[in-house]
Amino acid sequence: MKKNFIYGAATAAYQIEGAYNEDGKGVSIWDMYVKKEGVIFGGETGNVACDHYHRMKADIALMKEMGLQAYRFSIAWTRILPNGIGEINQKGIDFYNSLIDELVANGIEPYITLYHWDMPMALYNQGGFANRAFADWFAEYAKVVVENFSDRVKYFMTFNEPQCIFGSFQGDNRAPGIKVSLGEAIPMVHNMLLAHGKAVDIMRKYAKQDIQISYAPTGIFGYPDTESEEDIEAANNCTREGVFDLTWWSSITWYSDPIMFGKYPEEGLRRLEQYLPKGWEKDMEQIHRPLDFYCQNFYDAKRCSAKKGYVQEKVGGKRNSDNWVITPEGIRWAVKFLYERYKLPIYITENGICGHEWVSDDGKVHDQFRIDFIKWHLKELEKAESEGVELGGYFHWSFMDNFEWALGYKERFGLVFVDYQTQKRTIKESGYWYRDLIKG
Ligand code: BGC
């Protein structure tokens, strides 16, 4: 990769922090959701998770040991604004201040995600995304964030994976775990986009330096079955629009086009315009807040053929422990298609693989599969770069094993192993491999 490409790792507050009810933190939808019978594997919660809230300095020392150049983390909204708006909790601000100070002191660039799925319960009770006022609540939160942290933090992301947020009100097993009609859900997404736009304005206004703002979507990615023009177009179409899926709302363009171009994509409007809230056109100008850099979370992709639609992966092909296919070639095409459309340098803000590894008798965690996974994806990114795509960096998901939402602690995604009984950390072989790669 070119010289200024940055290598980092990512986490999210609810997945690692624990301390769910300490030092004045308010209640989030995830704090509530995990209490529901039968929704989380093993009945687990993020109440303690990796206890990062109390072990933050030691965790950053591990990042330093691994040579991470950047760290993407999210802020727990309820830690700094327990009710979502209004009263500020100074202890929450103090925690993130010392986290940021520690990163800076160790030469690690902080990247902040504002919303990684843990909406304040107090705001959810007032309708959450369904309430148009959500955009103002989010902007208020964003203001508190930049006022307190932007003197040292330059990079911000508003929402993590709006497609999955949408899924969480379309019946996915994720907080708040509801299933509403499209007529209710599409306006919720619209309000989320409006929240992005309003937050960007307020962040630029109150920031203490020239900050860079983005967001971190996911999507359905296609890569071509053969390199024929038709298959490439089929793959591009799938990536843009999720055309082969009924879940059209998982597409990239439904979210990114309004932000980047100030309009919903045509195909999307054809399918979903009937569900948009009255007067939606008037919001487009406020939603249209082009990003400074483009982020993309990437896990897997679908092989696409012009003739056959999705092509089944081969029986017995490579899969992770949760049965997701391993498709490194997909990342090359994803960044090509995205760069072609949005013309901004692209950062992979999540990419990773889960497994069921353990600490062996030699004291090491032998996760060769993860090394292969990272190597293969970076190779494909290198190809894309040589084909003219501008890339900014790569954040591995995740820095350490953590609470994997509905899967509880069943799946491990980290470069660092966490023993949840003792909270002992062990850098995995992949973590050392990543260190050497960064050094090199
Ligand atoms: C999310 C992470 C999650 C990861 C692995 C992404 O969808 O942003 O929070 O842990 O995927 O499932």
Short mmCIF file of C-alpha atoms and ligand atoms in Angstrom, two decimals:
data_model
loop_
_atom_site.label_atom_id
_atom_site.label_comp_id
_atom_site.label_asym_id
_atom_site.label_seq_id
_atom_site.Cartn_x
_atom_site.Cartn_y
_atom_site.Cartn_z
CA MET A 1 0.00 0.00 0.00
CA LYS A 2 1.15 3.54 -0.52
CA LYS A 3 3.18 5.30 2.16
CA ASN A 4 0.49 7.25 4.02
CA PHE A 5 -2.00 4.35 4.18
CA ILE A 6 -2.89 3.88 7.86
CA TYR A 7 -3.33 0.60 9.69
CA GLY A 8 -5.62 0.49 12.68
CA ALA A 9 -8.25 -1.52 14.51
CA ALA A 10 -11.80 -0.84 15.60
CA THR A 11 -14.20 -1.49 18.48
CA ALA A 12 -17.57 -0.21 19.69
CA ALA A 13 -18.51 1.03 23.15
CA TYR A 14 -21.21 -1.47 24.08
CA GLN A 15 -19.12 -4.38 22.85
CA ILE A 16 -16.10 -3.68 25.06
CA GLU A 17 -16.65 -1.10 27.79
CA GLY A 18 -18.79 -2.86 30.39
CA ALA A 19 -19.41 -0.61 33.44
CA TYR A 20 -22.94 -0.38 32.11
CA ASN A 21 -24.31 1.41 35.14
CA GLU A 22 -21.26 3.16 36.59
CA ASP A 23 -20.29 6.78 37.06
CA GLY A 24 -23.62 8.21 36.01
CA LYS A 25 -24.05 6.39 32.72
CA GLY A 26 -27.64 6.31 31.47
CA VAL A 27 -29.52 3.34 30.05
CA SER A 28 -29.29 2.48 26.35
CA ILE A 29 -31.49 0.26 24.20
CA TRP A 30 -28.80 -2.42 24.35
CA ASP A 31 -28.77 -2.35 28.16
CA MET A 32 -32.48 -3.14 27.98
CA TYR A 33 -32.46 -5.54 25.04
CA VAL A 34 -29.99 -8.00 26.61
CA LYS A 35 -32.44 -8.51 29.48
CA LYS A 36 -34.99 -10.10 27.15
CA GLU A 37 -35.30 -13.84 27.51
CA GLY A 38 -33.72 -15.87 24.75
CA VAL A 39 -32.38 -13.12 22.49
CA ILE A 40 -28.65 -13.35 23.26
CA PHE A 41 -26.62 -16.54 22.94
CA GLY A 42 -26.04 -17.98 26.41
CA GLY A 43 -28.14 -15.23 27.98
CA GLU A 44 -25.04 -13.02 28.05
CA THR A 45 -24.91 -9.23 28.31
CA GLY A 46 -22.42 -6.43 27.74
CA ASN A 47 -22.68 -5.40 31.39
CA VAL A 48 -19.03 -6.26 31.92
CA ALA A 49 -17.87 -7.21 28.41
CA CYS A 50 -14.08 -6.63 28.26
CA ASP A 51 -14.21 -4.29 31.24
CA HIS A 52 -12.42 -1.81 29.01
CA TYR A 53 -13.83 1.07 31.03
CA HIS A 54 -11.49 0.07 33.86
CA ARG A 55 -8.67 -1.38 31.76
CA MET A 56 -8.44 1.28 29.10
CA LYS A 57 -4.81 2.25 29.74
CA ALA A 58 -3.57 -1.33 29.66
CA ASP A 59 -5.54 -1.90 26.45
CA ILE A 60 -3.94 1.11 24.82
CA ALA A 61 -0.54 -0.20 25.89
CA LEU A 62 -1.37 -3.35 23.89
CA MET A 63 -2.32 -1.22 20.88
CA LYS A 64 1.02 0.50 21.19
CA GLU A 65 2.80 -2.84 21.42
CA MET A 66 1.06 -3.88 18.21
CA GLY A 67 2.10 -0.66 16.53
CA LEU A 68 -1.46 0.43 15.66
CA GLN A 69 -1.42 3.78 13.91
CA ALA A 70 -5.09 4.52 14.45
CA TYR A 71 -7.94 3.35 16.63
CA ARG A 72 -11.62 3.60 15.77
CA PHE A 73 -13.91 3.50 18.81
CA SER A 74 -17.43 4.65 19.52
CA ILE A 75 -18.73 6.85 22.28
CA ALA A 76 -21.51 5.54 24.47
CA TRP A 77 -24.01 8.39 24.06
CA THR A 78 -25.51 7.60 27.47
CA ARG A 79 -22.15 7.92 29.18
CA ILE A 80 -21.88 11.59 28.34
CA LEU A 81 -25.58 12.47 28.08
CA PRO A 82 -27.42 9.96 30.30
CA ASN A 83 -30.81 11.01 28.93
CA GLY A 84 -29.59 11.58 25.39
CA ILE A 85 -30.06 15.34 25.65
CA GLY A 86 -29.86 17.88 28.46
CA GLU A 87 -27.69 17.20 31.45
CA ILE A 88 -24.04 16.34 30.70
CA ASN A 89 -22.29 13.69 32.76
CA GLN A 90 -18.81 15.00 33.48
CA LYS A 91 -17.48 11.59 34.48
CA GLY A 92 -18.35 10.26 31.04
CA ILE A 93 -16.55 13.18 29.42
CA ASP A 94 -13.57 12.50 31.70
CA PHE A 95 -13.39 8.88 30.58
CA TYR A 96 -13.24 9.75 26.88
CA ASN A 97 -10.83 12.59 27.58
CA SER A 98 -8.40 10.24 29.23
CA LEU A 99 -8.89 7.64 26.48
CA ILE A 100 -8.08 10.25 23.85
CA ASP A 101 -5.13 11.63 25.84
CA GLU A 102 -3.72 8.14 26.21
CA LEU A 103 -4.05 7.45 22.49
CA VAL A 104 -2.39 10.72 21.56
CA ALA A 105 0.41 10.14 24.08
CA ASN A 106 1.04 6.78 22.43
CA GLY A 107 1.02 8.17 18.91
CA ILE A 108 -2.28 6.50 17.93
CA GLU A 109 -4.73 8.59 15.89
CA PRO A 110 -8.27 8.50 17.35
CA TYR A 111 -11.25 8.02 15.01
CA ILE A 112 -14.58 8.51 16.76
CA THR A 113 -17.90 6.91 15.80
CA LEU A 114 -20.81 8.79 17.35
CA TYR A 115 -23.46 6.13 17.04
CA HIS A 116 -22.67 2.43 17.12
CA TRP A 117 -26.19 1.23 17.92
CA ASP A 118 -26.63 2.14 21.60
CA MET A 119 -29.41 4.71 21.53
CA PRO A 120 -30.30 6.30 24.86
CA MET A 121 -33.43 4.61 26.22
CA ALA A 122 -34.85 8.02 27.15
CA LEU A 123 -34.86 9.00 23.47
CA TYR A 124 -36.15 5.65 22.31
CA ASN A 125 -39.07 6.13 24.67
CA GLN A 126 -39.88 9.31 22.79
CA GLY A 127 -39.94 7.47 19.48
CA GLY A 128 -36.21 7.23 18.69
CA PHE A 129 -35.64 7.39 14.94
CA ALA A 130 -39.39 7.53 14.39
CA ASN A 131 -39.47 10.99 15.92
CA ARG A 132 -38.36 13.72 13.56
CA ALA A 133 -36.85 15.50 16.56
CA PHE A 134 -34.22 12.74 16.61
CA ALA A 135 -32.16 14.80 14.16
CA ASP A 136 -31.95 17.66 16.69
CA TRP A 137 -31.21 15.32 19.60
CA PHE A 138 -28.37 13.78 17.63
CA ALA A 139 -27.04 17.20 16.66
CA GLU A 140 -27.04 18.23 20.33
CA TYR A 141 -25.02 15.13 21.19
CA ALA A 142 -22.63 15.79 18.27
CA LYS A 143 -22.08 19.32 19.58
CA VAL A 144 -21.10 18.01 23.02
CA VAL A 145 -18.70 15.58 21.36
CA VAL A 146 -16.86 18.15 19.25
CA GLU A 147 -16.84 20.77 21.98
CA ASN A 148 -15.07 18.37 24.29
CA PHE A 149 -12.91 16.24 22.03
CA SER A 150 -12.21 17.92 18.70
CA ASP A 151 -9.16 19.78 20.00
CA ARG A 152 -7.36 16.41 19.80
CA VAL A 153 -9.58 14.39 17.48
CA LYS A 154 -9.70 15.18 13.79
CA TYR A 155 -11.70 12.23 12.39
CA PHE A 156 -15.35 11.54 13.11
CA MET A 157 -18.00 9.17 11.83
CA THR A 158 -21.67 9.82 12.51
CA PHE A 159 -23.48 6.47 12.13
CA ASN A 160 -22.21 2.91 12.05
CA GLU A 161 -23.97 0.72 9.51
CA PRO A 162 -27.35 2.40 9.01
CA GLN A 163 -28.33 -0.67 6.99
CA CYS A 164 -28.07 -2.79 10.15
CA ILE A 165 -29.83 -0.13 12.17
CA PHE A 166 -32.66 -0.41 9.68
CA GLY A 167 -32.55 -4.20 10.05
CA SER A 168 -32.98 -3.74 13.78
CA PHE A 169 -36.47 -2.36 13.18
CA GLN A 170 -37.22 -4.89 10.48
CA GLY A 171 -37.07 -7.91 12.75
CA ASP A 172 -33.32 -8.58 13.04
CA ASN A 173 -32.15 -9.86 16.40
CA ARG A 174 -30.67 -6.52 17.50
CA ALA A 175 -31.87 -3.81 19.85
CA PRO A 176 -34.53 -2.59 19.90
CA GLY A 177 -35.67 -5.79 18.15
CA ILE A 178 -38.86 -4.54 16.60
CA LYS A 179 -40.53 -5.20 13.28
CA VAL A 180 -42.46 -2.34 11.79
CA SER A 181 -43.93 -1.83 8.34
CA LEU A 182 -41.91 -0.17 5.57
CA GLY A 183 -44.26 2.76 5.89
CA GLU A 184 -42.87 3.29 9.38
CA ALA A 185 -39.30 2.16 8.76
CA ILE A 186 -38.44 4.27 5.71
CA PRO A 187 -39.24 7.55 7.53
CA MET A 188 -37.02 6.33 10.38
CA VAL A 189 -34.10 6.01 7.95
CA HIS A 190 -34.95 9.40 6.50
CA ASN A 191 -34.72 10.90 9.99
CA MET A 192 -31.38 9.19 10.48
CA LEU A 193 -30.05 10.80 7.30
CA LEU A 194 -31.41 14.14 8.45
CA ALA A 195 -29.63 13.61 11.77
CA HIS A 196 -26.39 13.05 9.88
CA GLY A 197 -26.85 16.29 7.98
CA LYS A 198 -27.68 18.34 11.04
CA ALA A 199 -24.84 16.84 13.04
CA VAL A 200 -22.32 17.63 10.30
CA ASP A 201 -23.33 21.31 10.35
CA ILE A 202 -23.09 21.61 14.08
CA MET A 203 -19.81 19.70 14.22
CA ARG A 204 -18.19 21.96 11.66
CA LYS A 205 -19.49 25.01 13.50
CA TYR A 206 -18.22 24.07 16.95
CA ALA A 207 -15.10 22.04 16.11
CA LYS A 208 -11.83 23.31 17.51
CA GLN A 209 -9.91 22.43 14.36
CA ASP A 210 -10.56 21.56 10.76
CA ILE A 211 -12.21 18.16 11.30
CA GLN A 212 -12.93 15.39 8.78
CA ILE A 213 -16.35 13.78 8.87
CA SER A 214 -17.68 10.55 7.42
CA TYR A 215 -19.95 7.67 8.35
CA ALA A 216 -19.43 3.91 8.27
CA PRO A 217 -21.99 2.06 6.18
CA THR A 218 -22.12 -1.63 5.34
CA GLY A 219 -24.00 -3.07 2.35
CA ILE A 220 -24.48 -5.99 0.04
CA PHE A 221 -21.43 -6.30 -2.19
CA GLY A 222 -21.21 -8.02 -5.52
CA TYR A 223 -18.13 -9.22 -7.36
CA PRO A 224 -18.18 -10.54 -10.89
CA ASP A 225 -18.38 -14.24 -11.67
CA THR A 226 -16.13 -13.68 -14.69
CA GLU A 227 -14.43 -10.48 -15.76
CA SER A 228 -16.81 -10.01 -18.66
CA GLU A 229 -18.32 -6.55 -18.93
CA GLU A 230 -21.78 -7.91 -18.25
CA ASP A 231 -20.76 -9.69 -15.08
CA ILE A 232 -18.87 -6.65 -13.86
CA GLU A 233 -21.97 -4.54 -14.43
CA ALA A 234 -24.11 -7.14 -12.62
CA ALA A 235 -21.73 -6.98 -9.65
CA ASN A 236 -21.66 -3.20 -9.70
CA ASN A 237 -25.42 -3.09 -9.86
CA CYS A 238 -25.65 -5.45 -6.89
CA THR A 239 -23.24 -3.31 -4.88
CA ARG A 240 -25.03 -0.08 -5.74
CA GLU A 241 -28.56 -1.26 -5.42
CA GLY A 242 -28.68 -4.74 -3.91
CA VAL A 243 -30.74 -5.55 -7.00
CA PHE A 244 -30.99 -9.26 -6.48
CA ASP A 245 -32.34 -8.77 -2.99
CA LEU A 246 -35.78 -8.06 -1.79
CA THR A 247 -34.23 -6.22 1.12
CA TRP A 248 -33.51 -3.28 -1.10
CA TRP A 249 -32.92 -1.08 1.90
CA SER A 250 -29.61 -2.86 2.46
CA SER A 251 -28.24 -1.13 -0.63
CA ILE A 252 -25.39 1.34 -0.43
CA THR A 253 -26.97 4.06 -2.55
CA TRP A 254 -30.13 4.49 -0.50
CA TYR A 255 -27.94 5.91 2.28
CA SER A 256 -24.91 7.33 0.53
CA ASP A 257 -26.53 9.03 -2.46
CA PRO A 258 -28.65 11.41 -0.35
CA ILE A 259 -25.58 12.38 1.68
CA MET A 260 -23.23 12.66 -1.28
CA PHE A 261 -25.55 13.88 -4.05
CA GLY A 262 -28.56 15.28 -2.19
CA LYS A 263 -30.98 12.80 -3.75
CA TYR A 264 -32.26 9.29 -3.28
CA PRO A 265 -31.26 6.91 -6.09
CA GLU A 266 -33.79 6.47 -8.89
CA GLU A 267 -34.21 2.73 -8.49
CA GLY A 268 -34.74 3.24 -4.76
CA LEU A 269 -37.35 5.91 -5.31
CA ARG A 270 -39.16 3.66 -7.74
CA ARG A 271 -39.45 1.06 -5.00
CA LEU A 272 -39.71 3.11 -1.85
CA GLU A 273 -40.88 6.64 -2.57
CA GLN A 274 -44.41 5.73 -1.48
CA TYR A 275 -43.07 5.16 2.06
CA LEU A 276 -41.10 8.40 2.45
CA PRO A 277 -42.57 10.97 4.84
CA LYS A 278 -44.62 13.82 3.42
CA GLY A 279 -42.48 16.71 2.28
CA TRP A 280 -39.30 14.61 2.20
CA GLU A 281 -37.98 16.55 -0.78
CA LYS A 282 -37.57 19.64 1.40
CA ASP A 283 -35.12 17.79 3.67
CA MET A 284 -32.76 16.78 0.92
CA GLU A 285 -30.75 19.96 1.09
CA GLN A 286 -30.10 19.48 4.82
CA ILE A 287 -29.24 15.80 4.30
CA HIS A 288 -26.80 16.67 1.53
CA ARG A 289 -23.63 17.01 3.56
CA PRO A 290 -20.90 15.41 1.47
CA LEU A 291 -18.34 13.41 3.37
CA ASP A 292 -14.67 14.30 3.64
CA PHE A 293 -13.57 10.68 3.25
CA TYR A 294 -15.54 7.58 2.39
CA CYS A 295 -15.74 4.70 4.86
CA GLN A 296 -16.86 1.18 4.24
CA ASN A 297 -17.26 -1.84 6.49
CA PHE A 298 -16.65 -5.02 4.53
CA TYR A 299 -17.06 -8.65 5.60
CA ASP A 300 -18.18 -10.68 2.60
CA ALA A 301 -19.58 -10.40 -0.90
CA LYS A 302 -21.78 -12.23 -3.35
CA ARG A 303 -20.60 -13.61 -6.65
CA CYS A 304 -22.75 -12.13 -9.40
CA SER A 305 -23.43 -13.17 -12.93
CA ALA A 306 -25.44 -11.24 -15.50
CA LYS A 307 -27.19 -14.42 -16.56
CA LYS A 308 -27.60 -16.27 -13.29
CA GLY A 309 -27.90 -13.57 -10.61
CA TYR A 310 -26.17 -14.74 -7.46
CA VAL A 311 -23.88 -17.69 -8.03
CA GLN A 312 -23.78 -20.19 -5.18
CA GLU A 313 -20.44 -20.50 -3.42
CA LYS A 314 -18.86 -23.92 -3.89
CA VAL A 315 -19.84 -26.58 -1.38
CA GLY A 316 -17.07 -26.90 1.18
CA GLY A 317 -15.65 -23.45 0.34
CA LYS A 318 -13.93 -21.30 2.96
CA ARG A 319 -16.18 -20.12 5.76
CA ASN A 320 -15.75 -18.59 9.20
CA SER A 321 -17.03 -20.18 12.40
CA ASP A 322 -20.39 -18.43 11.97
CA ASN A 323 -20.66 -19.72 8.42
CA TRP A 324 -20.03 -16.48 6.53
CA VAL A 325 -18.27 -17.00 3.21
CA ILE A 326 -14.70 -15.75 2.77
CA THR A 327 -14.58 -13.62 -0.36
CA PRO A 328 -11.47 -11.41 -0.41
CA GLU A 329 -11.90 -10.69 -4.13
CA GLY A 330 -15.10 -8.88 -3.15
CA ILE A 331 -13.22 -6.10 -1.39
CA ARG A 332 -11.27 -5.17 -4.52
CA TRP A 333 -14.48 -4.74 -6.49
CA ALA A 334 -16.29 -3.01 -3.63
CA VAL A 335 -13.74 -0.22 -3.40
CA LYS A 336 -13.55 0.07 -7.19
CA PHE A 337 -17.31 0.48 -7.51
CA LEU A 338 -17.49 2.88 -4.56
CA TYR A 339 -14.60 5.00 -5.77
CA GLU A 340 -16.14 5.20 -9.21
CA ARG A 341 -19.37 6.51 -7.73
CA TYR A 342 -18.32 8.71 -4.83
CA LYS A 343 -14.80 9.72 -5.87
CA LEU A 344 -13.40 10.02 -2.36
CA PRO A 345 -10.47 8.24 -0.72
CA ILE A 346 -11.83 5.07 0.88
CA TYR A 347 -11.10 3.75 4.35
CA ILE A 348 -12.08 0.22 5.24
CA THR A 349 -13.47 0.92 8.70
CA GLU A 350 -14.21 -2.73 9.52
CA ASN A 351 -13.04 -6.03 8.11
CA GLY A 352 -12.48 -9.16 10.13
CA ILE A 353 -13.24 -12.79 10.79
CA CYS A 354 -14.55 -14.70 13.78
CA GLY A 355 -13.35 -18.03 15.08
CA HIS A 356 -13.36 -20.25 18.15
CA GLU A 357 -9.71 -20.11 19.11
CA TRP A 358 -8.11 -20.46 22.56
CA VAL A 359 -4.78 -20.00 24.34
CA SER A 360 -2.68 -23.11 23.62
CA ASP A 361 -0.34 -24.83 26.07
CA ASP A 362 2.54 -22.79 24.68
CA GLY A 363 0.72 -19.65 25.83
CA LYS A 364 0.00 -18.54 22.27
CA VAL A 365 -3.19 -18.11 20.27
CA HIS A 366 -2.62 -19.75 16.88
CA ASP A 367 -5.09 -18.02 14.61
CA GLN A 368 -3.48 -18.60 11.23
CA PHE A 369 -6.94 -18.34 9.59
CA ARG A 370 -7.13 -14.68 10.66
CA ILE A 371 -3.66 -13.93 9.28
CA ASP A 372 -4.72 -15.48 5.97
CA PHE A 373 -7.93 -13.47 6.00
CA ILE A 374 -6.21 -10.12 6.55
CA LYS A 375 -3.41 -10.89 4.10
CA TRP A 376 -5.86 -11.89 1.36
CA HIS A 377 -7.99 -8.79 1.84
CA LEU A 378 -5.03 -6.44 1.89
CA LYS A 379 -3.66 -8.06 -1.28
CA GLU A 380 -6.95 -7.36 -3.02
CA LEU A 381 -6.90 -3.78 -1.77
CA GLU A 382 -3.41 -3.45 -3.16
CA LYS A 383 -4.69 -4.60 -6.54
CA ALA A 384 -7.47 -2.03 -6.38
CA GLU A 385 -4.92 0.64 -5.53
CA SER A 386 -2.79 -0.33 -8.50
CA GLU A 387 -5.94 0.01 -10.61
CA GLY A 388 -6.32 3.61 -9.53
CA VAL A 389 -8.51 3.49 -6.41
CA GLU A 390 -7.47 5.97 -3.73
CA LEU A 391 -7.34 4.28 -0.33
CA GLY A 392 -6.82 5.90 3.05
CA GLY A 393 -6.51 3.04 5.49
CA TYR A 394 -7.67 -0.22 7.00
CA PHE A 395 -9.21 -0.80 10.43
CA HIS A 396 -9.32 -4.42 11.46
CA TRP A 397 -12.45 -5.57 13.27
CA SER A 398 -11.70 -5.97 16.01
CA PHE A 399 -8.88 -4.85 18.24
CA MET A 400 -9.94 -7.44 20.82
CA ASP A 401 -12.50 -10.20 21.28
CA ASN A 402 -15.76 -8.70 22.51
CA PHE A 403 -19.50 -8.95 22.97
CA GLU A 404 -20.71 -9.96 19.52
CA TRP A 405 -24.29 -8.67 19.89
CA ALA A 406 -26.87 -11.49 19.61
CA LEU A 407 -24.05 -14.04 19.51
CA GLY A 408 -22.86 -13.02 22.96
CA TYR A 409 -19.30 -14.25 23.55
CA LYS A 410 -19.59 -17.21 21.20
CA GLU A 411 -17.63 -15.65 18.34
CA ARG A 412 -14.17 -14.12 18.68
CA PHE A 413 -13.17 -11.35 16.28
CA GLY A 414 -10.10 -9.89 18.02
CA LEU A 415 -6.43 -9.50 17.27
CA VAL A 416 -6.19 -9.79 21.05
CA PHE A 417 -7.68 -12.74 22.91
CA VAL A 418 -9.79 -11.96 25.97
CA ASP A 419 -10.27 -14.51 28.73
CA TYR A 420 -13.68 -13.43 29.98
CA GLN A 421 -13.21 -15.25 33.29
CA THR A 422 -10.05 -13.40 34.27
CA GLN A 423 -10.06 -10.49 31.78
CA LYS A 424 -6.51 -11.50 30.86
CA ARG A 425 -5.50 -10.33 27.38
CA THR A 426 -3.19 -12.27 25.05
CA ILE A 427 -2.05 -10.84 21.74
CA LYS A 428 -2.88 -13.46 19.13
CA GLU A 429 -0.47 -14.54 16.39
CA SER A 430 -2.51 -12.39 14.04
CA GLY A 431 -1.85 -9.40 16.31
CA TYR A 432 1.91 -9.97 16.07
CA TRP A 433 1.66 -10.57 12.35
CA TYR A 434 -0.23 -7.29 11.99
CA ARG A 435 2.46 -5.55 14.07
CA ASP A 436 5.18 -6.81 11.74
CA LEU A 437 3.18 -5.81 8.70
CA ILE A 438 2.76 -2.27 10.04
CA LYS A 439 6.45 -2.07 10.94
CA GLY A 440 7.43 -3.28 7.51
C1 BGC B 1 -20.60 -4.29 13.35
C2 BGC B 1 -19.79 -4.76 14.52
C3 BGC B 1 -19.86 -6.28 14.61
C4 BGC B 1 -19.23 -6.84 13.36
C5 BGC B 1 -19.15 -8.36 13.31
C6 BGC B 1 -20.42 -5.13 12.11
O1 BGC B 1 -21.66 -5.29 11.52
O2 BGC B 1 -20.37 -2.94 13.10
O3 BGC B 1 -20.28 -4.14 15.67
O4 BGC B 1 -19.27 -6.80 15.76
O5 BGC B 1 -19.98 -6.42 12.25
O6 BGC B 1 -20.39 -8.95 13.28
#
